Coordinates of C-alpha atoms and ligand atoms in Angstrom, one line a residue:
M273 CA 113.8 -10.1 63.9
N274 CA 111.3 -11.4 61.4
F275 CA 108.1 -10.7 63.3
T276 CA 105.4 -9.6 61.0
V277 CA 102.1 -7.9 61.7
S278 CA 99.2 -10.0 60.2
Q279 CA 96.5 -8.7 57.9
K280 CA 93.9 -6.5 59.4
K281 CA 91.3 -8.6 61.1
K282 CA 87.8 -8.5 59.8
N283 CA 86.4 -7.2 63.1
Y284 CA 89.0 -4.5 63.6
K285 CA 89.1 -1.2 62.0
V286 CA 92.9 -1.3 62.7
N287 CA 95.4 -3.8 63.8
P288 CA 96.0 -3.3 67.6
L289 CA 99.6 -4.3 67.3
E290 CA 100.3 -1.8 64.6
M291 CA 98.6 0.7 66.9
A292 CA 100.7 -0.2 69.9
Q293 CA 103.9 -0.1 67.9
Q294 CA 103.0 3.4 66.5
Q295 CA 102.4 4.7 70.0
L296 CA 105.8 3.4 71.1
E297 CA 107.6 4.9 68.1
T298 CA 106.0 8.3 68.8
A299 CA 107.3 8.3 72.4
A300 CA 110.7 6.8 71.4
K301 CA 111.3 9.6 68.8
I302 CA 110.7 12.4 71.4
I303 CA 113.0 10.9 74.0
H304 CA 115.6 9.9 71.3
L305 CA 115.4 6.3 72.5
D306 CA 118.4 4.1 71.5
E307 CA 117.4 2.3 68.3
G308 CA 118.4 -1.1 69.7
I309 CA 116.3 -0.7 72.8
L310 CA 113.4 0.5 70.6
Q311 CA 113.7 -2.8 68.5
K312 CA 113.7 -4.8 71.8
L313 CA 110.6 -3.0 73.0
K314 CA 108.7 -3.3 69.7
Y315 CA 108.5 -7.1 69.9
P316 CA 107.6 -9.5 72.7
K317 CA 110.2 -11.3 74.7
R318 CA 108.3 -14.6 74.6
T319 CA 105.3 -16.0 72.8
L320 CA 103.7 -19.3 73.6
I321 CA 101.0 -20.7 71.3
V322 CA 99.1 -23.8 72.6
S323 CA 96.5 -26.2 71.5
V324 CA 93.7 -26.7 74.1
P325 CA 91.9 -30.0 73.4
I326 CA 88.9 -30.7 75.6
K327 CA 86.0 -33.1 75.7
M328 CA 82.8 -31.2 74.9
D329 CA 79.5 -32.0 76.8
N330 CA 78.4 -34.0 73.8
G331 CA 81.4 -36.3 74.2
K332 CA 83.3 -35.0 71.1
I333 CA 86.8 -33.6 71.3
R334 CA 87.3 -30.0 70.2
V335 CA 90.6 -28.2 70.0
F336 CA 90.9 -24.5 70.9
R337 CA 93.9 -22.2 70.3
G338 CA 95.5 -20.4 73.3
Y339 CA 98.2 -17.8 73.6
R340 CA 100.4 -16.4 76.4
V341 CA 102.6 -13.5 75.4
Q342 CA 105.3 -11.9 77.7
H343 CA 106.2 -8.6 76.2
N344 CA 108.9 -7.4 78.6
L345 CA 110.0 -8.7 82.0
D346 CA 112.8 -6.2 82.8
R347 CA 111.0 -4.5 85.7
G348 CA 109.6 -7.7 87.2
P349 CA 107.4 -10.8 86.5
G350 CA 104.8 -10.6 83.7
K351 CA 101.3 -9.4 84.6
G352 CA 98.3 -9.4 82.4
G353 CA 94.8 -10.8 82.0
I354 CA 93.3 -13.8 80.2
R355 CA 90.8 -13.1 77.6
Y356 CA 88.2 -15.5 76.2
H357 CA 86.8 -14.2 72.9
P358 CA 86.2 -15.5 69.3
D359 CA 88.3 -12.6 67.9
V360 CA 91.4 -13.3 70.0
D361 CA 94.6 -13.6 67.9
L362 CA 98.3 -13.3 68.3
D363 CA 98.5 -9.6 67.3
E364 CA 95.8 -8.6 69.7
I365 CA 97.4 -10.5 72.6
T366 CA 100.8 -9.1 71.8
A367 CA 99.5 -5.6 71.7
L368 CA 97.7 -6.1 75.0
A369 CA 100.9 -7.5 76.5
M370 CA 102.8 -4.4 75.3
W371 CA 100.2 -2.1 76.8
M372 CA 100.5 -4.0 80.1
T373 CA 104.3 -3.3 80.2
W374 CA 103.6 0.4 79.8
K375 CA 100.7 0.4 82.3
C376 CA 102.7 -1.3 85.1
A377 CA 105.5 1.2 84.4
V378 CA 103.2 4.3 84.4
V379 CA 101.8 3.4 87.8
N380 CA 105.3 2.3 88.9
I381 CA 104.6 -1.2 90.1
P382 CA 107.3 -3.9 89.8
Y383 CA 105.9 -5.9 86.9
G384 CA 106.5 -6.5 83.3
G385 CA 103.8 -6.9 80.7
A386 CA 102.0 -10.1 79.6
K387 CA 98.6 -11.2 78.3
G388 CA 96.9 -14.4 77.4
G389 CA 93.8 -15.6 75.6
V390 CA 91.8 -18.5 74.2
V391 CA 89.9 -18.2 70.9
C392 CA 86.5 -19.3 72.0
D393 CA 83.0 -17.9 72.4
P394 CA 82.0 -18.3 76.0
Q395 CA 78.3 -17.6 75.1
K396 CA 78.2 -20.9 73.3
L397 CA 80.0 -23.0 75.9
S398 CA 78.7 -24.5 79.1
E399 CA 80.3 -23.8 82.4
Q400 CA 81.8 -27.3 82.5
E401 CA 83.3 -26.7 79.0
L402 CA 84.8 -23.4 80.1
E403 CA 86.3 -25.0 83.2
R404 CA 87.9 -27.7 81.1
I405 CA 89.3 -25.1 78.7
T406 CA 90.7 -23.1 81.6
R407 CA 92.3 -26.1 83.2
R408 CA 93.9 -27.4 80.0
Y409 CA 95.0 -24.0 78.9
I410 CA 96.7 -23.3 82.3
S411 CA 98.4 -26.7 82.2
E412 CA 99.7 -25.9 78.8
I413 CA 101.0 -22.4 79.7
G414 CA 102.1 -23.6 83.2
L415 CA 105.7 -23.7 81.8
I416 CA 106.0 -20.0 81.8
I417 CA 103.6 -18.7 84.5
G418 CA 104.1 -18.6 88.3
P419 CA 104.3 -16.0 91.1
E420 CA 107.8 -15.0 90.2
K421 CA 107.4 -15.5 86.4
D422 CA 104.1 -14.3 85.1
I423 CA 100.8 -13.7 87.0
P424 CA 97.5 -13.8 85.0
A425 CA 94.3 -12.0 86.0
P426 CA 90.8 -11.6 84.6
D427 CA 90.0 -9.8 81.3
I428 CA 87.1 -10.0 78.9
N429 CA 84.8 -13.0 79.6
T430 CA 86.9 -14.3 82.5
N431 CA 86.1 -13.6 86.2
P432 CA 87.0 -14.6 89.8
K433 CA 85.5 -18.1 89.2
T434 CA 87.9 -18.6 86.2
M435 CA 90.8 -17.4 88.4
A436 CA 89.9 -20.0 91.1
W437 CA 90.2 -22.7 88.4
V438 CA 93.6 -21.2 87.3
M439 CA 94.9 -21.2 90.9
D440 CA 93.6 -24.8 91.5
T441 CA 95.0 -26.2 88.3
F442 CA 98.5 -24.6 88.7
S443 CA 98.5 -25.7 92.4
M444 CA 97.5 -29.3 91.5
N445 CA 100.2 -29.5 88.9
V446 CA 103.0 -28.4 91.3
G447 CA 101.5 -30.3 94.3
Y448 CA 100.8 -27.4 96.8
S449 CA 98.6 -24.3 96.9
V450 CA 100.1 -21.3 95.1
P451 CA 97.7 -18.4 95.6
G452 CA 100.3 -15.9 94.2
V453 CA 100.1 -17.4 90.7
V454 CA 97.0 -15.5 89.8
T455 CA 95.1 -12.4 90.9
G456 CA 91.4 -11.5 90.7
K457 CA 90.7 -14.6 92.8
P458 CA 87.6 -15.0 95.0
L459 CA 88.2 -13.6 98.5
S460 CA 88.0 -17.1 100.1
L461 CA 91.0 -18.1 98.0
G462 CA 93.2 -15.2 98.9
G463 CA 91.7 -12.6 96.6
S464 CA 91.9 -8.9 97.6
R465 CA 89.0 -6.8 98.8
G466 CA 88.2 -4.3 96.2
R467 CA 89.8 -6.2 93.2
T468 CA 86.6 -6.8 91.2
E469 CA 85.7 -3.1 91.1
A470 CA 89.3 -1.8 91.1
T471 CA 89.6 -0.9 87.4
G472 CA 86.2 0.9 87.5
R473 CA 87.2 2.7 90.7
G474 CA 90.6 3.7 89.2
V475 CA 88.7 5.1 86.2
V476 CA 86.7 7.2 88.5
Y477 CA 89.7 8.6 90.4
I478 CA 91.5 9.4 87.1
T479 CA 88.3 11.0 85.6
Q480 CA 88.1 13.2 88.7
K481 CA 91.7 14.3 88.4
A482 CA 91.4 14.9 84.6
C483 CA 88.3 17.0 85.1
E484 CA 90.1 19.1 87.7
F485 CA 93.1 19.4 85.4
Y486 CA 91.0 20.4 82.4
N487 CA 88.7 22.7 84.4
I488 CA 85.6 20.6 83.8
D489 CA 82.9 20.6 86.5
I490 CA 82.3 16.9 87.0
E491 CA 79.3 17.6 89.3
K492 CA 77.5 19.3 86.3
S493 CA 78.8 16.9 83.7
S494 CA 77.0 14.3 81.6
I495 CA 78.8 10.9 81.4
V496 CA 78.5 8.3 78.6
I497 CA 79.9 4.8 79.1
Q498 CA 80.3 2.2 76.4
G499 CA 80.4 -1.3 77.9
F500 CA 78.5 -2.5 81.0
G501 CA 80.8 -5.3 82.1
N502 CA 83.2 -5.4 84.9
V503 CA 84.9 -2.1 84.1
G504 CA 82.0 -0.1 82.6
Y505 CA 79.4 -1.2 85.2
N506 CA 81.7 -0.6 88.2
A507 CA 82.8 2.8 87.0
A508 CA 79.1 3.7 86.3
R509 CA 78.1 2.5 89.8
I510 CA 80.8 4.4 91.6
F511 CA 80.1 7.6 89.6
Y512 CA 76.4 7.1 90.4
E513 CA 77.1 6.7 94.1
L514 CA 79.1 9.9 94.0
G515 CA 76.1 11.7 92.6
Y516 CA 77.4 12.2 89.0
K517 CA 75.1 11.9 86.0
I518 CA 75.4 9.0 83.6
V519 CA 73.2 9.6 80.6
A520 CA 74.0 6.5 78.5
V521 CA 75.4 3.1 78.8
S522 CA 75.7 0.1 76.4
D523 CA 76.7 -3.5 76.0
V524 CA 77.4 -5.6 72.9
H525 CA 73.6 -5.7 72.1
G526 CA 73.2 -1.9 72.1
G527 CA 72.7 1.1 74.4
I528 CA 70.2 3.2 76.4
Y529 CA 70.1 7.0 76.7
N530 CA 68.3 9.3 79.1
P531 CA 69.5 12.9 79.2
D532 CA 68.1 13.3 82.7
G533 CA 70.4 10.5 84.0
L534 CA 70.1 6.8 84.4
N535 CA 69.5 5.0 87.7
I536 CA 72.5 2.6 87.5
P537 CA 71.5 0.1 90.2
E538 CA 68.1 -0.3 88.4
V539 CA 69.8 -0.6 85.0
Y540 CA 72.1 -3.3 86.5
S541 CA 69.3 -5.4 87.9
Y542 CA 67.5 -5.1 84.6
S543 CA 70.5 -6.2 82.7
Q544 CA 71.1 -9.1 85.1
K545 CA 67.5 -10.3 84.3
K546 CA 67.4 -9.6 80.6
G547 CA 71.1 -10.2 79.7
T548 CA 71.3 -6.7 78.2
V549 CA 70.7 -3.1 79.1
V550 CA 68.7 -2.7 75.9
G551 CA 64.9 -2.1 76.6
Y552 CA 65.4 -0.5 80.0
K553 CA 62.9 2.2 80.7
P554 CA 62.9 5.2 81.3
A555 CA 65.5 5.5 78.5
K556 CA 65.6 5.4 74.8
N557 CA 67.3 2.5 72.9
I558 CA 70.3 3.6 70.9
S559 CA 73.0 1.8 68.9
N560 CA 76.7 1.7 70.1
K561 CA 77.5 3.9 67.1
E562 CA 75.0 6.6 68.3
L563 CA 76.2 6.3 71.9
L564 CA 79.8 7.1 71.0
E565 CA 78.6 10.2 69.1
L566 CA 76.2 11.6 71.8
K567 CA 76.8 15.2 73.0
C568 CA 78.2 14.8 76.5
D569 CA 81.0 16.1 78.7
I570 CA 82.8 12.8 79.5
L571 CA 82.9 9.8 77.1
I572 CA 84.2 6.5 78.6
P573 CA 84.8 3.7 76.2
A574 CA 84.9 0.6 78.4
A575 CA 84.2 -2.3 76.0
I576 CA 86.8 -3.3 73.4
E577 CA 89.6 -2.0 71.1
G578 CA 89.2 0.2 68.0
Q579 CA 85.9 1.9 68.9
I580 CA 86.9 5.5 68.1
T581 CA 88.4 5.6 64.6
Q582 CA 89.0 8.1 61.8
Q583 CA 85.5 7.3 60.6
N584 CA 83.6 8.4 63.8
A585 CA 86.2 10.7 65.5
P586 CA 84.9 13.8 63.5
R587 CA 81.5 13.2 65.1
I588 CA 82.6 12.7 68.7
K589 CA 81.2 15.5 70.8
S590 CA 82.5 15.0 74.4
K591 CA 85.0 17.3 76.1
I592 CA 87.2 14.5 77.3
V593 CA 87.6 10.8 76.4
V594 CA 88.7 8.6 79.3
E595 CA 89.9 5.3 78.0
A596 CA 88.7 2.6 80.3
A597 CA 89.0 -0.1 77.7
N598 CA 92.4 -1.0 76.2
G599 CA 93.2 0.6 72.9
P600 CA 89.7 2.1 72.2
T601 CA 91.1 5.0 70.1
T602 CA 93.1 4.5 67.0
P603 CA 96.2 6.8 66.3
Q604 CA 94.4 8.4 63.4
A605 CA 91.4 9.2 65.6
D606 CA 93.7 10.5 68.3
K607 CA 94.9 13.2 65.8
I608 CA 91.3 14.1 64.8
L609 CA 90.3 14.4 68.5
A610 CA 93.3 16.6 69.2
R611 CA 92.4 18.9 66.3
K612 CA 88.9 19.2 67.8
G613 CA 90.3 20.1 71.2
I614 CA 88.9 16.8 72.8
K615 CA 91.3 15.6 75.5
V616 CA 92.1 11.9 75.7
V617 CA 93.1 10.3 79.0
P618 CA 95.0 7.2 77.8
D619 CA 94.2 3.6 78.7
I620 CA 97.6 2.8 80.3
L621 CA 96.8 5.5 82.9
A622 CA 93.0 5.4 83.1
N623 CA 92.4 1.7 83.5
A624 CA 95.5 0.8 85.5
G625 CA 93.4 0.5 88.8
G626 CA 92.9 -3.2 88.1
V627 CA 96.5 -4.0 87.8
V628 CA 97.3 -1.9 90.9
V629 CA 94.9 -3.9 93.1
S630 CA 96.2 -7.1 91.4
Y631 CA 99.6 -6.0 92.6
F632 CA 98.1 -5.5 96.1
E633 CA 96.5 -8.9 95.9
W634 CA 99.8 -10.5 94.9
V635 CA 101.6 -8.8 97.8
Q636 CA 98.9 -9.9 100.2
S637 CA 99.0 -13.5 98.9
L638 CA 102.8 -13.7 99.2
Q639 CA 102.6 -12.3 102.8
A640 CA 99.4 -14.2 103.7
Y641 CA 98.3 -11.0 105.3
F642 CA 95.1 -9.3 104.1
W643 CA 94.1 -5.7 104.1
K644 CA 90.8 -3.9 104.8
E645 CA 88.8 -2.6 101.8
K646 CA 89.3 0.9 103.0
D647 CA 93.1 0.4 103.0
V648 CA 92.9 -1.0 99.4
Q649 CA 90.8 2.0 98.2
E650 CA 93.1 4.6 99.9
R651 CA 96.3 3.0 98.5
L652 CA 94.7 2.7 95.0
K653 CA 93.8 6.3 95.1
E654 CA 97.3 7.3 96.1
V655 CA 99.0 5.3 93.4
M656 CA 96.5 6.5 90.7
E657 CA 96.8 10.2 91.7
N658 CA 100.6 10.0 91.9
A659 CA 100.7 8.5 88.4
F660 CA 98.4 11.2 87.1
N661 CA 100.5 13.9 88.6
E662 CA 103.7 12.4 87.2
V663 CA 102.1 12.1 83.7
V664 CA 101.1 15.8 83.9
E665 CA 104.7 16.8 84.8
V666 CA 105.9 15.0 81.6
M667 CA 103.2 16.7 79.6
K668 CA 104.4 20.0 80.7
H669 CA 108.1 19.2 80.3
Y670 CA 107.8 17.8 76.7
K671 CA 104.7 19.9 75.7
V672 CA 102.9 16.8 74.5
D673 CA 99.4 15.3 74.9
M674 CA 98.5 13.0 77.8
R675 CA 99.0 9.7 75.8
T676 CA 102.4 10.6 74.6
A677 CA 103.4 11.8 78.1
A678 CA 102.2 8.5 79.7
M679 CA 104.1 6.6 77.0
I680 CA 107.2 8.7 77.6
L681 CA 107.1 8.0 81.3
A682 CA 106.5 4.3 80.8
V683 CA 109.0 3.8 78.1
S684 CA 111.7 5.7 79.9
R685 CA 111.2 3.6 83.1
V686 CA 111.4 0.3 81.1
A687 CA 114.4 1.5 79.1
E688 CA 116.2 2.5 82.2
A689 CA 115.6 -1.0 83.7
T690 CA 116.8 -2.6 80.5
K691 CA 120.0 -0.5 80.4
L692 CA 120.8 -1.1 84.0
R693 CA 120.3 -4.9 83.7
G694 CA 122.4 -4.9 80.5
L695 CA 122.2 -7.5 77.8
Y696 CA 122.5 -11.2 78.7
P697 CA 124.8 -13.1 78.0
Ligands
NAD194 P1 83.6 -7.6 80.4 O1 83.6 -8.8 79.5 O2 83.3 -7.7 81.8 O3 82.7 -6.5 79.7 C1 82.8 -6.0 78.4 C2 81.6 -5.2 78.1 O4 81.7 -4.7 76.8 C3 80.3 -6.0 78.1 O5 79.2 -5.2 78.6 C4 80.1 -6.3 76.6 O6 78.7 -6.6 76.3 C5 80.6 -5.1 76.0 N1 81.0 -5.3 74.6 C6 81.7 -6.3 74.1 N2 81.9 -6.1 72.7 C7 81.3 -4.9 72.4 C8 81.1 -4.2 71.2 N3 81.6 -4.7 70.1 N4 80.4 -3.0 71.3 C9 79.9 -2.6 72.5 N5 80.1 -3.2 73.6 C10 80.7 -4.4 73.6 O7 85.1 -7.0 80.2 P2 85.8 -5.9 81.1 O8 86.7 -6.7 82.1 O9 84.8 -5.0 81.6 O10 86.8 -5.3 80.1 C11 86.4 -4.1 79.3 C12 87.6 -3.5 78.7 O11 88.5 -3.0 79.8 C13 88.6 -4.3 77.9 O12 89.2 -3.5 76.9 C14 89.6 -4.8 78.9 O13 90.8 -5.2 78.2 C15 89.8 -3.5 79.7 N6 90.3 -3.7 81.0 C16 89.8 -4.6 81.9 C17 90.3 -4.7 83.2 C18 89.7 -5.5 84.2 O14 90.2 -5.5 85.4 N7 88.6 -6.3 84.0 C19 91.5 -4.0 83.5 C20 92.0 -3.1 82.5 C21 91.5 -3.0 81.3

C-alpha cells in the first residue's frame, strides 16, 4: 500500500503517526506477529476527507477541512472522538484512530478504533459558526458513521453540546432519533451519568493502581498535571476530593505552582472567570516547559501529543508519568525515561476511562435503560482495574515495560479477531 507519512508538522516535535507505527512494530516483533497482519494494522481501514463549507456570521462562505478515519473494525464498530483544532491533519487523526483500536482492545470493549477532526480554531469562531461546522461535517461523514458502524465522542475542543448537534444532525438526516450514534451527549438526550468526568476518573483509578504496583505512597505524593480541560481538570478535582496533593496545573497559556498544594475548586472557578489558570494566587506562575520538569512524584500530561520528547526527557524528575493525554511521550523520550528509572503508564490504558463510559452510554442508549452514577463508577473501576491487572500479567510474562505490555495485549486481541474473521472475500 502506498500510504506515506507526511513531513513533520511545524507544531510537533515528532509525527504522531510515525510514533504510533513504531509502538506497533515494537509489540509486533515481540509476539512474532504475522507480517501480513502487521501491514494490515499499520494502516487505516478507511479514510474519509471532506470539505465543510459554511456561511460565516459575516455572510461569507468559508470551507474547512474535515477527516474521519477508521483504523480497524475487526472487534466491533469504530469508536473515537472528534477534535476541533488548527493543527488537525490526516497523520494525527490516523494515529489517534490507531490508538483507539488499541485502547478499546486493552480494556476489552467490543469496538474498533476511529477518530475524526476538523481543522479550525474554535477560539476564533462563534457558537453559531461551530454549530454550522458540526452539522455540515456530520452530514458529510454520515455515510460511514452510525450506531453499528462508527460512534463519535468528544475530544479536544468538543463537548456535550457539540455531541447534541451530532445526534440531532444524524437523526434529522435519517428521519428518526438515533441516540446511539454518538456518546458524550447531555443527560437529557440519553447521555450517561459520569461520562464527562470518566476519563479523569479512570486516570485516578489507574494512578492509584500504578502507585500500589510501584510502591509509591500516593497519600504523600506530589502530583503535577499539564492541561486543565476535561481530562486534566476532572482528574485534578477527583484527586483533590480524595485528599491528594496537586502542586501544579497548566493550560495552553501557562501553569501555576504551589509546593504546598493547590485548592482545585478555587483554581477552577478562577480559570472559569479569567479563561486561564495563570495568575491564580497563592501560586507562582510557571511555563508549561517548567511544569513538565518540576520535581514531583506523579506527572500527568493531560493536554496534547508530543510533550515529553528527547529534548526535555533528561530533565523530567517524577517517579511515574501517567499519560492522560494521547501520545504525550515520544518513543525516544520513552527510552530516556526508562534509563532514568521513571515508569510510564501508557495512554491506551491510563486514559481509557472515557471510552469505557462511552461504551456504557452506547449500551444504555441502545437499551433505553439508564444506570445510576454509582453503578457507572463501580463498573468503570472494575473494567480499569481488570485491564491494569491484565497488562501487569503481560509485563511479567514478556519482561517488558508497561507500554509494550499494553500494546502486546491490545495487538494480540485485535490480531486474534482478524485471524478468526479471515480475509474477505
Ligand atoms: P480539552 O480541550 O478539554 O483540554 C485540553 C487542555 O490542554 C486545556 O486546558 C488546554 O488549554 C490545554 N492545552 C492545549 N494545548 C496545550 C499546549 N500546547 N500546552 C499546554 N496545554 C495545552 O481536551 P481534553 O478532552 O481534556 O483532552 C486532553 C487530552 O486527553 C487529549 O490528548 C485527548 O486526546 C485526550 N483524551 C481525552 C478524552 C476525553 O474523554 N475528553 C479521552 C481520552 C483521551
